[in-house]
Short mmCIF file of C-alpha atoms and ligand atoms in Angstrom, two decimals:
data_model
loop_
_atom_site.label_atom_id
_atom_site.label_comp_id
_atom_site.label_asym_id
_atom_site.label_seq_id
_atom_site.Cartn_x
_atom_site.Cartn_y
_atom_site.Cartn_z
CA MET P 1 -2.01 -25.42 -25.33
CA PHE P 2 0.75 -24.11 -22.81
CA SER P 3 0.65 -20.24 -22.65
CA ASP P 4 4.02 -18.55 -23.41
CA GLN P 5 4.90 -17.58 -19.85
CA THR P 6 7.37 -15.15 -20.65
CA GLN P 7 4.72 -12.71 -21.75
CA HIS P 8 2.99 -13.38 -18.67
CA LYS P 9 2.25 -10.30 -16.52
CA GLU P 10 0.25 -9.34 -13.28
CA ILE P 11 -2.58 -7.41 -14.17
CA ASN P 12 -4.77 -5.93 -11.95
CA PHE P 13 -8.69 -5.79 -12.65
CA ASP P 14 -10.01 -2.91 -10.58
CA GLY P 15 -13.79 -2.85 -9.96
CA ILE P 16 -15.35 0.39 -11.40
CA VAL P 17 -17.62 1.86 -8.50
CA GLY P 18 -21.13 1.17 -9.54
CA PRO P 19 -23.63 4.24 -9.44
CA SER P 20 -25.81 2.90 -6.42
CA HIS P 21 -22.71 3.07 -4.18
CA ASN P 22 -24.08 3.44 -0.54
CA TYR P 23 -23.62 3.17 3.16
CA ALA P 24 -26.31 0.91 4.34
CA GLY P 25 -24.28 -0.85 7.23
CA LEU P 26 -24.67 -4.22 5.73
CA SER P 27 -21.57 -6.10 6.44
CA LEU P 28 -21.24 -7.56 10.24
CA GLY P 29 -17.87 -7.60 11.26
CA ASN P 30 -16.90 -4.83 8.94
CA ILE P 31 -16.23 -1.78 11.31
CA ALA P 32 -15.82 0.51 8.57
CA SER P 33 -19.51 -0.71 7.02
CA ALA P 34 -21.15 -0.41 10.51
CA SER P 35 -19.77 2.92 11.53
CA HIS P 36 -20.51 4.47 8.42
CA LYS P 37 -24.28 3.30 8.41
CA GLY P 38 -26.76 5.89 7.40
CA ASP P 39 -24.06 8.53 5.96
CA PRO P 40 -25.04 9.96 2.65
CA SER P 41 -22.48 8.25 -0.27
CA TYR P 42 -20.84 10.41 -3.08
CA PRO P 43 -21.13 7.61 -6.15
CA ARG P 44 -19.77 9.75 -8.78
CA ALA P 45 -16.82 10.87 -6.35
CA ALA P 46 -16.24 7.35 -5.28
CA ALA P 47 -15.95 6.04 -8.86
CA LEU P 48 -13.57 8.89 -10.03
CA GLN P 49 -11.36 7.75 -6.81
CA GLY P 50 -11.22 4.33 -8.19
CA VAL P 51 -10.41 5.52 -12.07
CA ALA P 52 -7.49 7.79 -10.50
CA LYS P 53 -6.14 4.79 -8.84
CA MET P 54 -6.12 2.79 -11.92
CA ARG P 55 -4.50 5.66 -13.92
CA GLY P 56 -1.83 5.60 -11.50
CA ASN P 57 -0.86 1.97 -11.68
CA LEU P 58 -1.28 1.99 -15.48
CA ALA P 59 1.52 4.54 -15.61
CA ARG P 60 3.30 2.29 -12.91
CA LEU P 61 3.10 -0.93 -14.67
CA GLY P 62 1.87 -0.33 -18.39
CA VAL P 63 -1.08 -2.75 -17.83
CA GLN P 64 -4.67 -2.23 -16.16
CA GLY P 65 -7.61 -4.13 -16.27
CA PHE P 66 -11.21 -3.50 -15.01
CA PHE P 67 -14.70 -5.17 -14.42
CA VAL P 68 -17.91 -3.09 -14.66
CA PRO P 69 -20.65 -2.66 -11.85
CA LEU P 70 -23.15 -5.53 -11.66
CA PRO P 71 -26.80 -4.63 -12.53
CA ARG P 72 -28.26 -2.99 -9.49
CA PRO P 73 -31.19 -2.48 -8.09
CA ASN P 74 -31.36 -6.43 -8.56
CA LEU P 75 -34.82 -7.00 -9.12
CA ALA P 76 -34.85 -10.53 -9.23
CA LEU P 77 -33.63 -10.43 -5.58
CA SER P 78 -36.47 -7.66 -4.36
CA ASP P 79 -38.80 -10.59 -6.03
CA THR P 80 -37.25 -13.04 -4.12
CA LEU P 81 -37.08 -11.36 -1.12
CA ALA P 82 -41.30 -10.52 -1.20
CA PHE P 83 -40.63 -6.83 -0.87
CA ASP P 84 -43.89 -5.14 -0.57
CA GLY P 85 -42.88 -1.86 1.35
CA SER P 86 -42.89 -3.51 4.51
CA GLU P 87 -39.43 -4.71 4.75
CA ALA P 88 -36.75 -3.36 6.97
CA PRO P 89 -34.68 -0.53 5.26
CA GLN P 90 -31.32 -2.70 5.85
CA LEU P 91 -32.73 -5.63 3.82
CA ARG P 92 -34.35 -3.37 0.93
CA ALA P 93 -30.90 -2.13 0.58
CA ALA P 94 -29.25 -5.37 0.02
CA PRO P 95 -30.40 -5.62 -4.15
CA TRP P 96 -28.65 -1.99 -4.41
CA SER P 97 -25.58 -2.81 -2.99
CA ALA P 98 -22.55 -1.72 -5.45
CA SER P 99 -20.40 -4.42 -3.33
CA SER P 100 -19.05 -6.04 -6.37
CA MET P 101 -16.62 -3.10 -6.74
CA TRP P 102 -14.32 -5.04 -4.11
CA THR P 103 -12.86 -7.45 -6.73
CA ALA P 104 -10.73 -8.96 -4.43
CA ASN P 105 -13.70 -10.89 -3.59
CA ALA P 106 -14.95 -11.66 -7.24
CA ALA P 107 -12.79 -14.66 -7.70
CA THR P 108 -9.95 -16.70 -6.45
CA VAL P 109 -7.25 -16.94 -9.44
CA SER P 110 -4.42 -19.65 -10.16
CA PRO P 111 -2.45 -18.78 -12.98
CA ALA P 112 -1.09 -21.07 -15.67
CA PRO P 113 2.43 -21.79 -14.15
CA ASP P 114 0.39 -23.52 -11.15
CA THR P 115 -2.06 -25.62 -12.46
CA ALA P 116 -1.61 -29.07 -13.88
CA ASP P 117 -3.64 -28.35 -17.30
CA GLY P 118 -1.39 -25.10 -18.08
CA LYS P 119 -4.33 -23.09 -17.88
CA CYS P 120 -5.35 -20.20 -15.65
CA HIS P 121 -8.13 -21.22 -13.68
CA LEU P 122 -10.77 -18.89 -12.09
CA SER P 123 -13.51 -19.69 -9.46
CA PRO P 124 -16.11 -16.98 -8.50
CA ALA P 125 -16.41 -16.64 -4.89
CA ASN P 126 -20.01 -17.48 -3.59
CA LEU P 127 -19.84 -14.88 -0.73
CA VAL P 128 -22.56 -16.71 0.89
CA THR P 129 -21.95 -15.30 4.38
CA MET P 130 -23.55 -11.96 3.76
CA LEU P 131 -26.84 -11.52 1.66
CA HIS P 132 -25.69 -8.34 -0.35
CA ARG P 133 -22.77 -10.19 -1.53
CA ALA P 134 -24.50 -13.50 -2.30
CA GLN P 135 -26.25 -12.35 -5.31
CA GLU P 136 -22.92 -11.43 -6.83
CA TRP P 137 -21.25 -14.33 -8.07
CA PRO P 138 -23.57 -15.36 -11.22
CA ASP P 139 -23.29 -11.86 -12.57
CA THR P 140 -19.76 -11.97 -11.74
CA LYS P 141 -19.29 -15.21 -13.99
CA ARG P 142 -20.75 -13.76 -16.72
CA GLN P 143 -18.25 -11.10 -17.00
CA LEU P 144 -15.22 -13.64 -16.33
CA ASP P 145 -16.54 -15.72 -19.07
CA LEU P 146 -16.40 -12.56 -21.53
CA ALA P 147 -13.28 -11.35 -20.21
CA PHE P 148 -11.48 -14.91 -19.94
CA GLY P 149 -13.23 -16.51 -22.79
CA ASN P 150 -10.37 -17.68 -24.52
CA GLY P 151 -10.47 -21.32 -23.60
CA GLU P 152 -6.94 -22.15 -24.58
CA HIS P 153 -5.80 -20.03 -21.91
CA PHE P 154 -8.49 -19.78 -19.24
CA THR P 155 -10.98 -22.07 -17.56
CA VAL P 156 -13.81 -20.29 -15.66
CA HIS P 157 -15.42 -22.51 -12.77
CA GLY P 158 -18.79 -22.25 -11.08
CA ALA P 159 -18.94 -21.27 -7.42
CA VAL P 160 -18.44 -23.35 -4.39
CA PRO P 161 -21.59 -24.95 -3.40
CA PRO P 162 -23.33 -22.49 -0.85
CA THR P 163 -22.44 -24.65 2.45
CA PHE P 164 -18.92 -23.73 2.05
CA GLY P 165 -18.28 -19.70 2.31
CA ASP P 166 -15.86 -18.38 -0.15
CA GLU P 167 -14.51 -14.82 -0.32
CA GLY P 168 -12.19 -15.19 -3.36
CA ALA P 169 -8.62 -13.61 -3.61
CA ALA P 170 -8.97 -11.78 -0.30
CA ASN P 171 -8.07 -15.00 1.54
CA HIS P 172 -5.30 -16.20 -1.02
CA MET P 173 -1.98 -15.31 -1.55
CA ARG P 174 0.82 -16.28 -4.19
CA LEU P 175 4.34 -16.51 -3.63
CA CYS P 176 6.85 -16.95 -6.31
CA GLU P 177 10.08 -15.80 -7.77
CA GLU P 178 8.56 -13.88 -10.46
CA HIS P 179 5.03 -13.67 -11.64
CA GLY P 180 5.16 -15.84 -14.80
CA SER P 181 7.18 -18.86 -12.77
CA ALA P 182 5.31 -21.38 -10.94
CA GLY P 183 4.11 -20.46 -7.35
CA VAL P 184 2.85 -21.46 -3.91
CA GLU P 185 -0.39 -20.67 -3.26
CA VAL P 186 -1.73 -20.05 0.52
CA PHE P 187 -5.50 -20.17 1.22
CA VAL P 188 -6.20 -18.46 4.64
CA TYR P 189 -9.19 -19.31 6.52
CA GLY P 190 -11.32 -18.76 9.45
CA ARG P 191 -12.90 -20.93 12.14
CA PRO P 192 -16.41 -19.98 12.86
CA GLY P 193 -17.84 -19.63 16.41
CA GLY P 194 -16.55 -15.84 17.37
CA ALA P 195 -18.36 -12.95 17.67
CA PHE P 196 -18.40 -12.03 14.07
CA PRO P 197 -18.94 -14.66 11.12
CA ALA P 198 -15.62 -16.27 9.49
CA ARG P 199 -16.21 -16.07 5.87
CA GLN P 200 -13.84 -18.19 4.57
CA HIS P 201 -14.29 -21.94 5.12
CA GLU P 202 -11.34 -24.07 5.12
CA GLN P 203 -13.11 -26.70 2.98
CA ALA P 204 -14.34 -23.89 0.25
CA SER P 205 -10.21 -23.18 -0.24
CA ARG P 206 -9.71 -26.61 -0.24
CA LEU P 207 -12.18 -27.42 -2.87
CA VAL P 208 -10.95 -24.46 -5.13
CA ALA P 209 -7.44 -25.71 -5.05
CA ARG P 210 -8.60 -29.21 -6.41
CA ALA P 211 -10.94 -27.95 -8.86
CA HIS P 212 -7.77 -25.66 -10.10
CA GLY P 213 -5.52 -28.45 -10.56
CA LEU P 214 -2.82 -27.12 -8.41
CA ASN P 215 -0.15 -29.49 -6.68
CA PRO P 216 -0.94 -30.44 -3.40
CA ALA P 217 2.77 -29.86 -2.45
CA GLN P 218 2.35 -26.24 -3.59
CA CYS P 219 -0.68 -25.32 -1.78
CA ILE P 220 -0.74 -23.93 2.15
CA PHE P 221 -3.75 -23.78 4.38
CA VAL P 222 -3.41 -21.28 6.95
CA GLU P 223 -6.06 -20.52 9.64
CA GLN P 224 -6.53 -16.60 10.43
CA ASN P 225 -6.05 -15.51 14.00
CA PRO P 226 -9.17 -15.36 15.37
CA ALA P 227 -8.41 -12.52 17.37
CA ALA P 228 -7.70 -10.86 14.13
CA ILE P 229 -11.51 -11.41 12.69
CA GLU P 230 -13.12 -10.22 16.29
CA ALA P 231 -10.92 -6.95 15.80
CA GLY P 232 -12.55 -6.67 12.64
CA ALA P 233 -10.20 -8.23 9.99
CA PHE P 234 -13.00 -9.96 7.96
CA HIS P 235 -10.76 -11.05 5.25
CA ASN P 236 -7.30 -12.04 5.28
CA ASP P 237 -6.06 -9.08 2.98
CA VAL P 238 -6.76 -6.63 5.83
CA VAL P 239 -3.85 -7.75 7.72
CA SER P 240 -1.57 -9.53 5.08
CA VAL P 241 -0.23 -9.13 1.54
CA ALA P 242 1.81 -11.32 -0.91
CA ASN P 243 3.83 -10.22 -4.06
CA GLU P 244 6.55 -12.60 -5.33
CA ARG P 245 8.78 -13.50 -2.87
CA VAL P 246 7.74 -11.07 -0.01
CA LEU P 247 4.95 -11.61 2.44
CA PHE P 248 4.44 -8.21 4.44
CA THR P 249 1.88 -9.24 7.23
CA HIS P 250 1.24 -8.07 10.57
CA ALA P 251 2.56 -9.99 13.69
CA GLU P 252 -0.80 -11.26 14.74
CA ALA P 253 -2.45 -11.93 11.34
CA PHE P 254 -2.46 -16.14 11.67
CA ALA P 255 -3.43 -18.69 14.30
CA ASP P 256 0.14 -19.87 14.51
CA GLN P 257 2.47 -17.19 13.06
CA ALA P 258 5.43 -18.96 13.11
CA GLY P 259 3.85 -22.18 12.03
CA ALA P 260 2.37 -20.41 8.99
CA TYR P 261 6.07 -18.90 8.36
CA ASP P 262 7.57 -22.72 8.43
CA ALA P 263 4.82 -24.26 6.24
CA ILE P 264 5.34 -21.48 3.48
CA ARG P 265 8.83 -21.42 3.73
CA ALA P 266 9.19 -25.61 3.35
CA ALA P 267 7.38 -24.87 0.00
CA PHE P 268 8.98 -21.82 -0.87
CA PRO P 269 12.10 -21.49 0.55
CA ALA P 270 12.97 -18.09 -0.74
CA LEU P 271 10.19 -16.37 1.33
CA GLU P 272 10.79 -12.96 2.69
CA VAL P 273 8.41 -12.07 5.48
CA VAL P 274 8.22 -8.21 6.08
CA GLU P 275 6.37 -8.82 9.53
CA VAL P 276 4.82 -5.45 11.54
CA PRO P 277 5.28 -5.83 14.92
CA SER P 278 2.28 -5.04 17.21
CA ALA P 279 4.52 -2.51 19.05
CA ALA P 280 4.70 -0.44 16.10
CA VAL P 281 1.45 -0.70 14.48
CA THR P 282 -1.38 -2.51 16.92
CA MET P 283 -4.20 -4.49 15.33
CA ALA P 284 -6.52 -1.93 16.10
CA GLU P 285 -4.78 0.84 13.94
CA ALA P 286 -3.96 -1.85 10.94
CA ILE P 287 -7.46 -2.39 10.48
CA ARG P 288 -8.55 1.68 10.99
CA THR P 289 -5.71 2.48 8.20
CA TYR P 290 -5.96 -0.67 5.90
CA LEU P 291 -1.86 -0.44 5.82
CA PHE P 292 -2.06 -4.27 4.81
CA ASN P 293 -4.92 -3.59 2.47
CA ALA P 294 -2.32 -2.38 0.01
CA GLN P 295 -1.15 -3.18 -3.44
CA LEU P 296 2.31 -4.62 -3.19
CA LEU P 297 3.52 -4.16 -6.70
CA THR P 298 6.88 -4.89 -8.51
CA LEU P 299 7.63 -2.12 -10.91
CA PRO P 300 9.46 -2.47 -13.88
CA ASP P 301 12.82 -2.02 -12.14
CA GLY P 302 12.29 -4.60 -10.07
CA SER P 303 11.60 -2.99 -6.94
CA MET P 304 8.45 -3.29 -4.99
CA ALA P 305 5.76 -0.18 -4.03
CA LEU P 306 3.12 -0.45 -1.73
CA ILE P 307 0.17 1.51 -2.81
CA VAL P 308 -1.66 2.43 0.60
CA PRO P 309 -4.85 4.24 1.56
CA GLU P 310 -4.33 7.93 2.27
CA GLU P 311 -5.70 7.15 6.07
CA CYS P 312 -2.16 5.51 6.63
CA ARG P 313 -0.28 8.84 6.03
CA GLU P 314 -2.75 10.34 8.35
CA SER P 315 -1.81 7.73 11.13
CA PRO P 316 1.39 8.71 13.51
CA SER P 317 2.17 5.32 14.13
CA VAL P 318 1.49 3.56 10.50
CA TRP P 319 3.45 6.45 8.82
CA ALA P 320 6.25 6.23 11.15
CA TYR P 321 6.43 2.75 10.49
CA CYS P 322 6.52 3.31 6.36
CA GLU P 323 9.01 6.10 6.54
CA GLY P 324 11.30 3.53 8.34
CA LEU P 325 10.43 0.84 5.79
CA MET P 326 11.28 3.04 3.15
CA ALA P 327 14.33 4.25 5.00
CA SER P 328 15.65 0.46 5.22
CA ASN P 329 16.91 -2.29 3.07
CA CYS P 330 13.69 -3.86 2.89
CA PRO P 331 12.81 -5.10 -0.55
CA ILE P 332 9.70 -2.54 -0.55
CA SER P 333 10.91 0.54 -1.32
CA LYS P 334 8.17 2.76 -1.98
CA VAL P 335 4.96 3.61 -0.33
CA ILE P 336 2.42 5.47 -2.21
CA PRO P 337 -0.81 6.82 -0.58
CA VAL P 338 -3.88 6.80 -2.78
CA ASP P 339 -7.41 8.24 -2.32
CA VAL P 340 -10.04 5.68 -1.94
CA ARG P 341 -12.04 7.32 1.10
CA GLN P 342 -15.43 6.64 -0.66
CA SER P 343 -14.61 2.90 -0.79
CA MET P 344 -12.84 3.00 2.62
CA ALA P 345 -15.72 4.18 4.42
CA ASN P 346 -17.35 0.74 3.59
CA GLY P 347 -14.06 -1.24 4.50
CA GLY P 348 -12.80 -1.40 1.04
CA GLY P 349 -8.79 -0.48 0.63
CA PRO P 350 -6.67 -0.33 -2.64
CA ALA P 351 -6.24 -4.42 -2.58
CA CYS P 352 -9.91 -5.22 -2.39
CA LEU P 353 -10.77 -3.08 -5.23
CA ARG P 354 -8.54 -5.34 -7.45
CA LEU P 355 -8.32 -8.95 -8.70
CA ARG P 356 -4.76 -9.89 -9.68
CA VAL P 357 -4.73 -12.04 -12.67
CA VAL P 358 -1.17 -13.10 -13.88
CA CYS P 359 -1.70 -13.99 -17.89
CA ASP P 360 -0.78 -12.85 -21.12
CA PRO P 361 -2.57 -9.66 -21.53
CA ALA P 362 -2.88 -10.32 -25.33
CA THR P 363 -4.97 -13.35 -24.01
CA VAL P 364 -7.68 -11.11 -22.38
CA ASP P 365 -10.99 -9.39 -24.07
CA PRO P 366 -9.50 -5.90 -25.10
CA ARG P 367 -12.67 -4.29 -23.87
CA PHE P 368 -11.84 -5.13 -20.37
CA LEU P 369 -8.12 -3.51 -20.41
CA LEU P 370 -7.45 -0.01 -19.57
CA ASP P 371 -5.73 2.53 -21.45
CA GLU P 372 -5.58 6.37 -21.19
CA SER P 373 -7.96 7.10 -23.58
CA LYS P 374 -10.64 4.63 -21.84
CA ALA P 375 -9.66 6.45 -18.79
CA ASP P 376 -10.89 9.42 -20.19
CA LEU P 377 -14.17 7.48 -21.47
CA LEU P 378 -14.58 6.06 -17.77
CA GLU P 379 -14.55 9.64 -16.21
CA LYS P 380 -16.78 11.11 -18.99
CA VAL P 381 -19.69 8.60 -18.28
CA ILE P 382 -19.25 8.71 -14.73
CA SER P 383 -19.13 12.38 -14.19
CA GLU P 384 -22.16 12.91 -16.81
CA THR P 385 -24.51 9.96 -15.30
CA TRP P 386 -23.46 8.74 -11.75
CA PRO P 387 -25.52 10.15 -9.30
CA GLU P 388 -23.46 12.96 -7.02
CA GLN P 389 -24.84 11.95 -3.90
CA ILE P 390 -27.25 8.97 -2.28
CA ASP P 391 -28.90 9.49 1.07
CA PRO P 392 -29.98 5.88 2.52
CA SER P 393 -33.44 7.12 2.73
CA ASP P 394 -33.18 7.50 -1.33
CA ILE P 395 -32.79 3.63 -1.63
CA GLY P 396 -35.92 1.99 -2.83
CA ASN P 397 -36.55 5.03 -4.84
CA ASP P 398 -37.87 4.48 -8.56
CA ALA P 399 -36.27 7.65 -9.59
CA LEU P 400 -33.07 6.72 -8.14
CA ALA P 401 -33.65 3.03 -9.74
CA ALA P 402 -33.98 4.60 -13.10
CA GLN P 403 -30.77 6.95 -12.97
CA VAL P 404 -28.81 4.14 -11.76
CA THR P 405 -29.69 1.71 -14.18
CA ALA P 406 -29.37 4.29 -16.97
CA ALA P 407 -25.67 5.17 -15.54
CA ARG P 408 -24.89 1.34 -16.04
CA ALA P 409 -26.18 1.19 -19.28
CA ALA P 410 -24.48 4.16 -20.91
CA LEU P 411 -21.02 2.61 -19.37
CA LEU P 412 -21.92 -0.74 -21.20
CA THR P 413 -22.49 1.25 -24.21
CA ALA P 414 -19.58 3.23 -24.21
CA LEU P 415 -17.32 0.31 -23.42
CA SER P 416 -18.95 -1.92 -26.16
CA LEU P 417 -20.27 -4.22 -23.49
CA GLU P 418 -23.79 -4.34 -24.18
CA GLU P 419 -24.11 -7.96 -23.81
CA LEU P 420 -23.84 -7.66 -20.08
CA GLY P 421 -26.94 -5.53 -19.91
O1 LIG L 1 -17.60 -7.60 2.01
N1 LIG L 1 -18.23 -4.05 2.29
C1 LIG L 1 -17.56 -5.11 1.89
C2 LIG L 1 -15.87 -4.68 1.86
C3 LIG L 1 -15.33 -5.85 1.10
C4 LIG L 1 -13.50 -5.75 1.31
N2 LIG L 1 -12.93 -6.73 0.52
C5 LIG L 1 -11.71 -7.23 1.06
N3 LIG L 1 -11.14 -6.95 2.17
N4 LIG L 1 -11.39 -8.13 -0.16
C6 LIG L 1 -17.81 -6.31 2.50
O2 LIG L 1 -17.96 -6.29 3.96
C7 LIG L 1 -20.05 -2.87 2.83
C8 LIG L 1 -21.54 -2.84 2.34
C9 LIG L 1 -22.55 -2.06 3.05
O3 LIG L 1 -22.33 -1.99 4.15
O4 LIG L 1 -23.15 -1.32 2.66
C10 LIG L 1 -19.46 -4.04 2.32
O5 LIG L 1 -20.08 -4.63 1.74
#
């Protein structure tokens, strides 16, 4: 029953950007989404940017996974919303959202070394705070059931009941000596009552921890700084990221910053905090550039690389900080910018685009694992079938619906994943 932990690796499952990617300004509290509302989007370029990011990490790590876009437009949702042409354009856009690309919100994952039954547990996130995201979880679960269908190694749960908002791994961090060893899981929640919604509820996090069979002594529940949510950090992964023993965080990420470090250190004494002071990078600049929405990766030589959005290199304060980091003795020895601008314009950086699963890759359905030839195939299908441009006024149009549906079907056929059709 217990999986061979010596074979465990961290696998990043990136969401392939769907053919309906658009800027409808649907996410209250997400500054990028609001400020790009009404802009034309470029789904083909967006998806190719995502594949290029995956290729880079495949070369760095030797392993990379992906999830396919969910079915859009979601006609069942349009029916439920009783669309008759009189609905507001913003409501009309919800069934078209390509937001499943941000797989950090697909699920919360507790790897086998952390759980009572020695299996990796996954709970799809209910994403109830936003209508366009709340439609995701049943289709996400279908995909998780397939990718992690090996019941000897994985348990895929249902979503948390909708009263409690759950946004998945974006509010979950894991500290450990190395990925295959037992870890401490940190759940970050927001308190409602501010100008913007607190999307992760404490009780959702606690429920997930219980369902996954985590040892209560190895779970830490931390409140996000309400001021960070007000400033536009709608998920914790906009202000913090952890990898192995390192927590890379903004100094204003948590409601009680020192208390959070103390609580984590009590369970995980090896913790190394790399704290970015506000004097070096303001909260506003951290949110604008998504410095913390980075992938913090352990490279095969044991050193760590931070994969950041290109926007970080263009910011004098953020890039000066990154250069200082690379020149210092800190465990993060490389900072590598990637171009995910199409996703960034909707508030999704490199870390939003991936779900981390620690497991033996041999236990995953291989159709969800990338290699160079599959990356070529993805690029071919995307280049041939994804719309080049979508204007917000195209949303709802039958010809676009047909194109988007056919593009996804072509991808499923190419990947032998027709059962997700
Ligand atoms: O839920 N944007 C997403 C971005 C999610 C980022 N994920 C993490 N931080 N892990 C959101 O706000 C934009 C939709 C629109 O406006 O069309 C959107 O849903």
